[in-house]
Amino acid sequence: MIERIFPPGAPKPRGPYTPVIRAGDFVFVSGMGPVDPATDRMSYGDIQHETRLTLTSIQRLLEAAGAGLADVVKVQVFLKDGADFQAMNEVYREFFDGQPPTRTTVAVSFVDPVMKIEIDCIAYRPLQED
C-alpha cells in the first residue's frame, strides 16, 4: 500500500511532488527547506534558523504519517555552504538526541540561491494491525 499524504498545516509542495509518502512500514519525506508554517513562505536566516524550521516541518510530516523523529533511519542534509556544518549540527542534535539515524551531508548549489539547507529522510514505523 502506498499512501500519499498532504497534511494540513504542513508546507505546500513547491513543485510536482508529494511531501510525505507511507509505503508499507516505511515513511519517505521529500526534501524540505526553511518554510515558516504560519505563512507557508520561505523564511531565510542563519543556518540555525533555517535548520530549525526545516526539521520542524519534517517532524510534522512524519507525525502526519504516523511516525516520529525516533523512527527515522536515514537523513540526507544538503548545505549551501559546508562551513555551516558545525552550526547546523548544533540544531540537528536538538532534534536527534540519543540514537541518531544514519546521515549523509553534502554541500550543494540550490535552485533557490538564498536557501541554506534542505533535508529529506526515511523512517521505519510498522503499521498497526487491527
Short mmCIF file of C-alpha atoms in Angstrom, two decimals, residues 12-89:
data_model
loop_
_atom_site.label_atom_id
_atom_site.label_comp_id
_atom_site.label_asym_id
_atom_site.label_seq_id
_atom_site.Cartn_x
_atom_site.Cartn_y
_atom_site.Cartn_z
CA LYS A 12 2.67 23.10 0.46
CA PRO A 13 4.76 21.48 -2.28
CA ARG A 14 6.57 23.98 -4.47
CA GLY A 15 6.65 21.57 -7.36
CA PRO A 16 5.22 18.28 -8.63
CA TYR A 17 5.97 16.10 -5.60
CA THR A 18 4.28 14.62 -2.54
CA PRO A 19 5.61 15.92 0.80
CA VAL A 20 5.35 12.58 2.58
CA ILE A 21 4.58 9.05 1.42
CA ARG A 22 3.90 5.99 3.54
CA ALA A 23 4.81 2.80 1.68
CA GLY A 24 4.01 -0.10 3.97
CA ASP A 25 6.16 0.26 7.07
CA PHE A 26 8.36 2.97 5.54
CA VAL A 27 7.79 6.73 5.52
CA PHE A 28 9.58 8.91 2.96
CA VAL A 29 9.77 12.67 3.49
CA SER A 30 10.62 14.84 0.48
CA GLY A 31 13.36 17.44 0.69
CA MET A 32 12.22 20.29 2.91
CA GLY A 33 13.63 23.78 3.25
CA PRO A 34 13.08 26.61 5.73
CA VAL A 35 9.35 27.27 5.37
CA ASP A 36 7.56 29.25 8.07
CA PRO A 37 4.43 27.22 8.95
CA ALA A 38 2.45 30.36 9.82
CA THR A 39 2.88 31.91 6.37
CA ASP A 40 3.82 28.90 4.19
CA ARG A 41 6.63 31.05 2.81
CA MET A 42 10.38 30.61 2.85
CA SER A 43 11.97 32.16 5.95
CA TYR A 44 15.62 32.85 5.36
CA GLY A 45 18.09 33.49 8.12
CA ASP A 46 21.22 31.99 9.57
CA ILE A 47 21.82 28.26 9.23
CA GLN A 48 20.46 27.54 12.71
CA HIS A 49 17.18 29.33 11.99
CA GLU A 50 16.79 27.52 8.66
CA THR A 51 17.73 24.12 10.16
CA ARG A 52 15.21 24.51 12.97
CA LEU A 53 12.36 25.40 10.57
CA THR A 54 13.28 22.58 8.21
CA LEU A 55 13.42 19.92 10.94
CA THR A 56 10.17 21.19 12.48
CA SER A 57 8.45 20.72 9.09
CA ILE A 58 9.92 17.22 8.80
CA GLN A 59 8.70 16.38 12.29
CA ARG A 60 5.14 17.46 11.37
CA LEU A 61 5.20 15.47 8.15
CA LEU A 62 6.39 12.35 9.96
CA GLU A 63 3.62 12.74 12.53
CA ALA A 64 1.02 13.06 9.76
CA ALA A 65 2.20 9.65 8.51
CA GLY A 66 2.04 8.07 11.97
CA ALA A 67 5.78 8.23 12.68
CA GLY A 68 8.19 10.42 14.60
CA LEU A 69 11.79 11.51 14.68
CA ALA A 70 12.74 8.42 16.72
CA ASP A 71 11.61 6.30 13.74
CA VAL A 72 13.96 8.00 11.26
CA VAL A 73 16.62 5.63 9.91
CA LYS A 74 18.24 7.80 7.21
CA VAL A 75 18.69 11.55 6.77
CA GLN A 76 20.23 13.49 3.91
CA VAL A 77 21.32 17.06 4.64
CA PHE A 78 22.17 19.41 1.79
CA LEU A 79 24.05 22.59 2.74
CA LYS A 80 24.70 25.60 0.55
CA ASP A 81 27.95 26.20 2.45
CA GLY A 82 29.97 23.40 4.01
CA ALA A 83 31.27 25.92 6.56
CA ASP A 84 27.76 25.81 8.14
CA PHE A 85 28.23 22.16 9.13
CA GLN A 86 29.00 22.70 12.83
CA ALA A 87 26.26 25.28 13.39
CA MET A 88 23.75 23.02 11.61
CA ASN A 89 24.83 20.12 13.82
#
